[in-house]
Amino acid sequence: MPPIVTLVPSIDTDNRAYRWNRTNYSKRRRKFDIWSFFITFLNGSWIDGKKWSYVGGYTEAKQAARRRKQAIWIRDTFLELGPTFIKLGQLFSTRADLFPVEYVEELSKLQDRVPAFGYAQVEEIVERDLGKTIPELFASFEPLPLAAASLGQVHLAKLHTGEAVVVKVQRPGLQKLFTIDLEILRGIAKYFQNHPKWGQGGRDWLGIYDECCRILWEETDYISEGQNADTFRRNFRSQAWVMVPRVYWRYSSTRTLTLEYLPGIKISHYEGLEAAGLDRQEIARQSATAYLQQLLTDGFFHADPHPGNVAIDPKTGALIFYDFGMMGRIAPGTKEKLMDTLLAIASRNADRVVSGLVGLGAVAADADTDPIRRSIQYLLDNFLDKPIEAQSISQITDDLYDIAYGQPFRFPATFTFVMRAFSTIEGVGKGLDPDFNFMAAAQPFAFQIMNTNGNSTPDANTFLAEIGRQAAQVGTSALGLPRRLEDTIDKLERGDIRVRVRSSETDRYLRRLAAVQQNTNLAILVATFTLSATMLFVNQYTIAAGVVGALALVALVTWFRQVRKLDRQDRMS
């Protein structure tokens, strides 16, 4: 009999006492712990960016090794700081447009395994939320949890009607902890917004903060998670090879969620699948098909399909999905914009790709797109030389993120969730079947979207339909042109239109020239004050010499800060 796993990872056996693992939290202590982490992080980043700090000389390999070491420290510290930061790290692991690749890779390894909380607390939460005691609600209830995570833990139980269920109970005091932590993090987001290094490139840290808040609060609402599970199950109701746990709403609340117990073999437990006599190649194909249906057909997808959230039924080989707290939605119109971008990629048109990314919200509309266009053209010229069957979604994602970091990209959460899920599914697929290729599996879906006749292979009608669609768009634009011209003329008459001409290179050189001139003036001032103080001291005007010497010191400190600022601007340009 193959080993059977449950819907979440096993309980952490690390019995360390985390300060956050309690009902009452000290706001002052949390502020100290969180700000201490960020100050240490900023200091470490500043030192790592200085070439003089490298023993034996600076190299890019040494800097990458330091970033890796710091990334491991960040991952471990996030676990120490608790649920808010564990979830924050998981979200940041999708943001390669914001952080170096070393940070992204290490944060993606962040394991959401923490000590369980006591059964007495479980009883208190269930009774308070459901209005009855556990014996009144359940025929049996295992006091030891099947698994424990940062937001809650799962207990095996049985209803009085005989159904086997799992009861997900939220960690006590979690919402209070989130409230304290998010208030502190808002201050840190404001600091980053104005930081000369981390705030460059038009990064909207306050917008990122708001997005993280929305996702975190959604995960604390088990009613929302239950509704997500119901929607997901309805979308796959015609596919017998997909199973989704049923929600028992009578036994659920915002902090307690009761689900049908569907045990299975973990999708990455390859030996267990072999022992059950299941076809690993078919499982790989079905996992890709299921996700592509979520994304391209339903527009509602599982945003965290890691191996712990997907299992295989040992009898039928059906996919079993768990944990619906983090879901993604494709907004109306986004699929068409995505299709336009994909067509631009296929035609190797970097200008259209950039326009598509602007339409998708991945690039700011007012950003300097010249360096982005050059980078995208380089990417198109390289990876499109290979046949689609030889391409790797992980490699394409890595190349895209290499381009994105340091450029004015602002990948929406939906986009990054999709790319991370693609990479995860490709990795699991290759583990199941070494010959598996996600890009090849996605081909039929791409043809289906492109082909308005619904055929499985592209034909001449596909391209005629595309031309017709673009012609319709041109016609719509033409019909709306007189109104847009009239609106523009009205704005000109009111003086509401401003014409802005900007030369980025000229502005940068002028700013640098002004900074150099200011440094020269300060250097002259330091020399003058120093010489004057020396002459006064020699002539025994001690007090006057001290005053002038103090002025020389102030001027010297100011000059040093300006030199640092100029050096930073040179590295950023």
CSV table of N, CA, C and O in Angstrom, one decimal, residues 265-344:
chain,number,residue,atom,x,y,z
A,265,ILE,N,-1.7,10.6,-2.6
A,265,ILE,CA,-0.3,10.5,-2.7
A,265,ILE,C,0.3,11.9,-3.1
A,265,ILE,O,-0.2,12.4,-4.2
A,266,LYS,N,1.2,12.4,-2.4
A,266,LYS,CA,1.8,13.7,-2.8
A,266,LYS,C,2.3,13.6,-4.3
A,266,LYS,O,3.0,12.6,-4.6
A,267,ILE,N,2.0,14.6,-5.1
A,267,ILE,CA,2.4,14.5,-6.5
A,267,ILE,C,3.9,14.4,-6.8
A,267,ILE,O,4.3,13.9,-7.8
A,268,SER,N,4.7,14.9,-5.8
A,268,SER,CA,6.1,14.8,-6.0
A,268,SER,C,6.7,13.5,-5.3
A,268,SER,O,7.9,13.3,-5.3
A,269,HIS,N,5.8,12.6,-4.8
A,269,HIS,CA,6.3,11.4,-4.2
A,269,HIS,C,6.3,10.3,-5.3
A,269,HIS,O,5.4,9.5,-5.4
A,270,TYR,N,7.3,10.4,-6.1
A,270,TYR,CA,7.4,9.6,-7.3
A,270,TYR,C,7.4,8.1,-7.0
A,270,TYR,O,6.7,7.3,-7.7
A,271,GLU,N,8.1,7.6,-5.9
A,271,GLU,CA,8.1,6.2,-5.6
A,271,GLU,C,6.7,5.7,-5.2
A,271,GLU,O,6.3,4.6,-5.5
A,272,GLY,N,6.0,6.6,-4.4
A,272,GLY,CA,4.6,6.2,-4.0
A,272,GLY,C,3.7,6.1,-5.2
A,272,GLY,O,2.8,5.1,-5.3
A,273,LEU,N,3.8,6.9,-6.2
A,273,LEU,CA,3.0,6.8,-7.4
A,273,LEU,C,3.3,5.6,-8.2
A,273,LEU,O,2.4,4.9,-8.7
A,274,GLU,N,4.6,5.2,-8.3
A,274,GLU,CA,5.0,4.0,-8.9
A,274,GLU,C,4.4,2.8,-8.2
A,274,GLU,O,3.9,1.8,-8.8
A,275,ALA,N,4.5,2.8,-6.9
A,275,ALA,CA,4.0,1.7,-6.1
A,275,ALA,C,2.5,1.5,-6.3
A,275,ALA,O,2.0,0.4,-6.2
A,276,ALA,N,1.8,2.6,-6.5
A,276,ALA,CA,0.3,2.5,-6.7
A,276,ALA,C,0.0,2.1,-8.1
A,276,ALA,O,-1.2,2.0,-8.5
A,277,GLY,N,1.0,2.0,-9.0
A,277,GLY,CA,0.7,1.6,-10.4
A,277,GLY,C,0.1,2.7,-11.2
A,277,GLY,O,-0.6,2.4,-12.2
A,278,LEU,N,0.4,3.9,-10.9
A,278,LEU,CA,-0.1,5.1,-11.6
A,278,LEU,C,0.8,5.5,-12.7
A,278,LEU,O,2.0,5.4,-12.6
A,279,ASP,N,0.2,6.0,-13.8
A,279,ASP,CA,1.0,6.5,-15.0
A,279,ASP,C,1.5,7.9,-14.7
A,279,ASP,O,0.8,8.9,-14.8
A,280,ARG,N,2.8,8.0,-14.5
A,280,ARG,CA,3.4,9.3,-14.2
A,280,ARG,C,3.4,10.2,-15.4
A,280,ARG,O,3.2,11.5,-15.2
A,281,GLN,N,3.5,9.8,-16.6
A,281,GLN,CA,3.4,10.6,-17.8
A,281,GLN,C,2.1,11.2,-17.9
A,281,GLN,O,1.9,12.4,-18.2
A,282,GLU,N,1.0,10.4,-17.6
A,282,GLU,CA,-0.3,10.9,-17.7
A,282,GLU,C,-0.6,12.0,-16.6
A,282,GLU,O,-1.3,13.0,-16.9
A,283,ILE,N,-0.1,11.8,-15.4
A,283,ILE,CA,-0.2,12.7,-14.3
A,283,ILE,C,0.4,14.0,-14.7
A,283,ILE,O,-0.1,15.1,-14.4
A,284,ALA,N,1.6,14.0,-15.3
A,284,ALA,CA,2.3,15.2,-15.7
A,284,ALA,C,1.5,16.0,-16.7
A,284,ALA,O,1.3,17.2,-16.7
A,285,ARG,N,0.9,15.2,-17.7
A,285,ARG,CA,0.1,15.9,-18.7
A,285,ARG,C,-1.2,16.5,-18.1
A,285,ARG,O,-1.6,17.6,-18.5
A,286,GLN,N,-1.8,15.8,-17.2
A,286,GLN,CA,-3.0,16.3,-16.6
A,286,GLN,C,-2.8,17.5,-15.7
A,286,GLN,O,-3.6,18.4,-15.7
A,287,SER,N,-1.7,17.5,-15.0
A,287,SER,CA,-1.4,18.6,-14.1
A,287,SER,C,-1.2,19.9,-15.0
A,287,SER,O,-1.7,21.0,-14.6
A,288,ALA,N,-0.5,19.8,-16.1
A,288,ALA,CA,-0.4,20.9,-17.0
A,288,ALA,C,-1.7,21.3,-17.6
A,288,ALA,O,-2.1,22.5,-17.7
A,289,THR,N,-2.5,20.4,-18.1
A,289,THR,CA,-3.8,20.6,-18.7
A,289,THR,C,-4.7,21.3,-17.6
A,289,THR,O,-5.5,22.3,-18.0
A,290,ALA,N,-4.7,20.9,-16.4
A,290,ALA,CA,-5.6,21.4,-15.4
A,290,ALA,C,-5.3,22.9,-15.1
A,290,ALA,O,-6.2,23.7,-15.0
A,291,TYR,N,-4.0,23.2,-15.1
A,291,TYR,CA,-3.6,24.6,-14.8
A,291,TYR,C,-3.9,25.5,-16.0
A,291,TYR,O,-4.3,26.6,-15.9
A,292,LEU,N,-3.7,25.0,-17.2
A,292,LEU,CA,-3.9,25.8,-18.4
A,292,LEU,C,-5.4,26.0,-18.5
A,292,LEU,O,-5.8,27.1,-19.0
A,293,GLN,N,-6.3,25.1,-18.1
A,293,GLN,CA,-7.7,25.3,-18.1
A,293,GLN,C,-8.1,26.4,-17.2
A,293,GLN,O,-8.9,27.3,-17.5
A,294,GLN,N,-7.5,26.4,-16.0
A,294,GLN,CA,-7.7,27.4,-15.0
A,294,GLN,C,-7.4,28.8,-15.5
A,294,GLN,O,-8.2,29.8,-15.3
A,295,LEU,N,-6.3,28.9,-16.2
A,295,LEU,CA,-5.8,30.2,-16.6
A,295,LEU,C,-6.5,30.7,-17.8
A,295,LEU,O,-6.9,31.8,-17.9
A,296,LEU,N,-6.6,29.8,-18.9
A,296,LEU,CA,-7.0,30.3,-20.2
A,296,LEU,C,-8.5,30.1,-20.4
A,296,LEU,O,-9.0,30.8,-21.3
A,297,THR,N,-9.1,29.2,-19.7
A,297,THR,CA,-10.6,29.0,-19.9
A,297,THR,C,-11.4,29.6,-18.8
A,297,THR,O,-12.3,30.4,-19.1
A,298,ASP,N,-11.0,29.3,-17.5
A,298,ASP,CA,-11.8,29.7,-16.4
A,298,ASP,C,-11.5,31.1,-16.0
A,298,ASP,O,-12.4,31.8,-15.4
A,299,GLY,N,-10.2,31.6,-16.1
A,299,GLY,CA,-9.8,32.9,-15.6
A,299,GLY,C,-9.8,32.9,-14.1
A,299,GLY,O,-9.8,34.0,-13.5
A,300,PHE,N,-9.7,31.8,-13.5
A,300,PHE,CA,-9.7,31.6,-12.0
A,300,PHE,C,-8.7,30.5,-11.7
A,300,PHE,O,-9.0,29.4,-12.0
A,301,PHE,N,-7.6,30.8,-11.1
A,301,PHE,CA,-6.5,29.8,-11.0
A,301,PHE,C,-5.9,29.8,-9.6
A,301,PHE,O,-6.0,30.7,-8.8
A,302,HIS,N,-5.4,28.6,-9.2
A,302,HIS,CA,-4.7,28.4,-8.0
A,302,HIS,C,-3.4,29.1,-8.0
A,302,HIS,O,-2.5,28.8,-8.9
A,303,ALA,N,-3.1,30.0,-7.1
A,303,ALA,CA,-1.9,30.9,-7.2
A,303,ALA,C,-0.7,30.2,-6.5
A,303,ALA,O,0.4,30.8,-6.6
A,304,ASP,N,-0.9,29.1,-5.9
A,304,ASP,CA,0.2,28.5,-5.2
A,304,ASP,C,0.1,26.9,-5.3
A,304,ASP,O,0.0,26.2,-4.4
A,305,PRO,N,0.3,26.4,-6.6
A,305,PRO,CA,0.2,25.0,-6.8
A,305,PRO,C,1.5,24.2,-6.5
A,305,PRO,O,1.9,23.4,-7.4
A,306,HIS,N,2.1,24.5,-5.4
A,306,HIS,CA,3.3,23.7,-5.1
A,306,HIS,C,2.9,22.3,-4.7
A,306,HIS,O,1.8,21.9,-4.5
A,307,PRO,N,3.9,21.3,-4.7
A,307,PRO,CA,3.6,19.9,-4.5
A,307,PRO,C,2.8,19.6,-3.3
A,307,PRO,O,2.1,18.6,-3.2
A,308,GLY,N,3.0,20.4,-2.2
A,308,GLY,CA,2.2,20.2,-1.0
A,308,GLY,C,0.7,20.4,-1.1
A,308,GLY,O,-0.1,20.0,-0.3
A,309,ASN,N,0.3,21.1,-2.2
A,309,ASN,CA,-1.1,21.5,-2.4
A,309,ASN,C,-1.8,20.7,-3.5
A,309,ASN,O,-2.9,20.9,-3.9
A,310,VAL,N,-1.0,19.7,-4.0
A,310,VAL,CA,-1.6,18.8,-5.1
A,310,VAL,C,-1.2,17.4,-4.7
A,310,VAL,O,-0.1,17.1,-4.5
A,311,ALA,N,-2.2,16.5,-4.7
A,311,ALA,CA,-2.0,15.1,-4.5
A,311,ALA,C,-2.7,14.3,-5.5
A,311,ALA,O,-3.5,14.8,-6.4
A,312,ILE,N,-2.5,13.0,-5.5
A,312,ILE,CA,-3.0,12.1,-6.5
A,312,ILE,C,-3.9,11.0,-5.8
A,312,ILE,O,-3.4,10.4,-4.8
A,313,ASP,N,-5.1,10.8,-6.3
A,313,ASP,CA,-5.9,9.7,-5.7
A,313,ASP,C,-5.3,8.4,-6.0
A,313,ASP,O,-5.1,8.1,-7.2
A,314,PRO,N,-5.0,7.5,-5.0
A,314,PRO,CA,-4.3,6.3,-5.3
A,314,PRO,C,-5.2,5.3,-6.1
A,314,PRO,O,-4.6,4.4,-6.8
A,315,LYS,N,-6.5,5.4,-6.1
A,315,LYS,CA,-7.4,4.5,-6.8
A,315,LYS,C,-7.6,4.9,-8.3
A,315,LYS,O,-7.5,4.1,-9.2
A,316,THR,N,-7.9,6.2,-8.5
A,316,THR,CA,-8.3,6.6,-9.8
A,316,THR,C,-7.2,7.4,-10.5
A,316,THR,O,-7.3,7.6,-11.8
A,317,GLY,N,-6.2,7.9,-9.8
A,317,GLY,CA,-5.2,8.7,-10.4
A,317,GLY,C,-5.6,10.1,-10.6
A,317,GLY,O,-4.9,10.9,-11.3
A,318,ALA,N,-6.7,10.6,-10.1
A,318,ALA,CA,-7.2,11.9,-10.2
A,318,ALA,C,-6.4,12.9,-9.4
A,318,ALA,O,-5.8,12.6,-8.4
A,319,LEU,N,-6.3,14.1,-9.9
A,319,LEU,CA,-5.6,15.2,-9.2
A,319,LEU,C,-6.5,15.7,-8.1
A,319,LEU,O,-7.7,15.9,-8.3
A,320,ILE,N,-5.9,15.9,-6.9
A,320,ILE,CA,-6.6,16.5,-5.8
A,320,ILE,C,-6.0,17.8,-5.4
A,320,ILE,O,-4.8,17.8,-5.1
A,321,PHE,N,-6.7,18.9,-5.4
A,321,PHE,CA,-6.2,20.2,-5.1
A,321,PHE,C,-6.6,20.6,-3.7
A,321,PHE,O,-7.7,20.3,-3.2
A,322,TYR,N,-5.7,21.2,-2.9
A,322,TYR,CA,-5.9,21.7,-1.6
A,322,TYR,C,-5.6,23.2,-1.4
A,322,TYR,O,-4.9,23.7,-2.3
A,323,ASP,N,-6.0,23.8,-0.4
A,323,ASP,CA,-5.6,25.1,0.1
A,323,ASP,C,-6.0,26.2,-1.0
A,323,ASP,O,-5.2,26.4,-1.9
A,324,PHE,N,-7.1,26.8,-0.8
A,324,PHE,CA,-7.6,27.8,-1.7
A,324,PHE,C,-7.6,29.2,-1.2
A,324,PHE,O,-8.4,30.0,-1.5
A,325,GLY,N,-6.7,29.5,-0.3
A,325,GLY,CA,-6.6,30.8,0.3
A,325,GLY,C,-6.0,31.8,-0.6
A,325,GLY,O,-6.3,33.0,-0.6
A,326,MET,N,-5.1,31.4,-1.5
A,326,MET,CA,-4.4,32.3,-2.4
A,326,MET,C,-4.8,31.9,-3.9
A,326,MET,O,-4.3,31.0,-4.4
A,327,MET,N,-5.7,32.6,-4.4
A,327,MET,CA,-6.2,32.4,-5.8
A,327,MET,C,-6.0,33.6,-6.7
A,327,MET,O,-5.9,34.7,-6.2
A,328,GLY,N,-5.9,33.4,-8.0
A,328,GLY,CA,-5.7,34.5,-8.9
A,328,GLY,C,-6.9,34.6,-9.9
A,328,GLY,O,-7.5,33.6,-10.2
A,329,ARG,N,-7.1,35.8,-10.3
A,329,ARG,CA,-8.2,36.0,-11.3
A,329,ARG,C,-7.7,36.7,-12.5
A,329,ARG,O,-6.9,37.7,-12.4
A,330,ILE,N,-8.1,36.3,-13.7
A,330,ILE,CA,-7.8,37.0,-14.9
A,330,ILE,C,-8.9,38.1,-15.2
A,330,ILE,O,-10.0,37.7,-15.4
A,331,ALA,N,-8.5,39.3,-15.1
A,331,ALA,CA,-9.5,40.4,-15.3
A,331,ALA,C,-10.1,40.4,-16.7
A,331,ALA,O,-9.4,40.0,-17.7
A,332,PRO,N,-11.3,40.9,-16.9
A,332,PRO,CA,-11.9,41.0,-18.3
A,332,PRO,C,-11.0,41.8,-19.2
A,332,PRO,O,-10.5,42.9,-18.8
A,333,GLY,N,-10.7,41.3,-20.4
A,333,GLY,CA,-9.9,42.0,-21.3
A,333,GLY,C,-8.4,41.7,-21.3
A,333,GLY,O,-7.7,41.9,-22.2
A,334,THR,N,-8.0,41.1,-20.1
A,334,THR,CA,-6.6,40.8,-20.0
A,334,THR,C,-6.2,39.7,-20.9
A,334,THR,O,-5.0,39.7,-21.4
A,335,LYS,N,-7.0,38.7,-21.2
A,335,LYS,CA,-6.7,37.6,-22.1
A,335,LYS,C,-6.4,38.1,-23.5
A,335,LYS,O,-5.4,37.7,-24.1
A,336,GLU,N,-7.2,39.1,-23.9
A,336,GLU,CA,-7.0,39.6,-25.3
A,336,GLU,C,-5.6,40.4,-25.3
A,336,GLU,O,-4.9,40.3,-26.3
A,337,LYS,N,-5.3,41.2,-24.2
A,337,LYS,CA,-4.1,41.9,-24.2
A,337,LYS,C,-2.9,40.9,-24.1
A,337,LYS,O,-1.9,41.2,-24.8
A,338,LEU,N,-3.1,39.8,-23.4
A,338,LEU,CA,-2.0,38.8,-23.3
A,338,LEU,C,-1.8,38.2,-24.7
A,338,LEU,O,-0.7,37.9,-25.1
A,339,MET,N,-2.9,38.0,-25.4
A,339,MET,CA,-2.8,37.4,-26.7
A,339,MET,C,-2.1,38.3,-27.7
A,339,MET,O,-1.2,37.9,-28.5
A,340,ASP,N,-2.4,39.6,-27.6
A,340,ASP,CA,-1.7,40.6,-28.4
A,340,ASP,C,-0.2,40.6,-28.2
A,340,ASP,O,0.7,40.6,-29.1
A,341,THR,N,0.2,40.4,-26.9
A,341,THR,CA,1.6,40.4,-26.5
A,341,THR,C,2.2,39.1,-27.1
A,341,THR,O,3.4,39.2,-27.6
A,342,LEU,N,1.5,38.0,-26.9
A,342,LEU,CA,2.1,36.7,-27.4
A,342,LEU,C,2.3,36.8,-29.0
A,342,LEU,O,3.3,36.3,-29.5
A,343,LEU,N,1.3,37.4,-29.7
A,343,LEU,CA,1.5,37.5,-31.1
A,343,LEU,C,2.7,38.4,-31.5
A,343,LEU,O,3.4,38.2,-32.4
A,344,ALA,N,2.9,39.5,-30.7
A,344,ALA,CA,4.0,40.3,-30.9
A,344,ALA,C,5.3,39.6,-30.7
A,344,ALA,O,6.3,39.8,-31.4
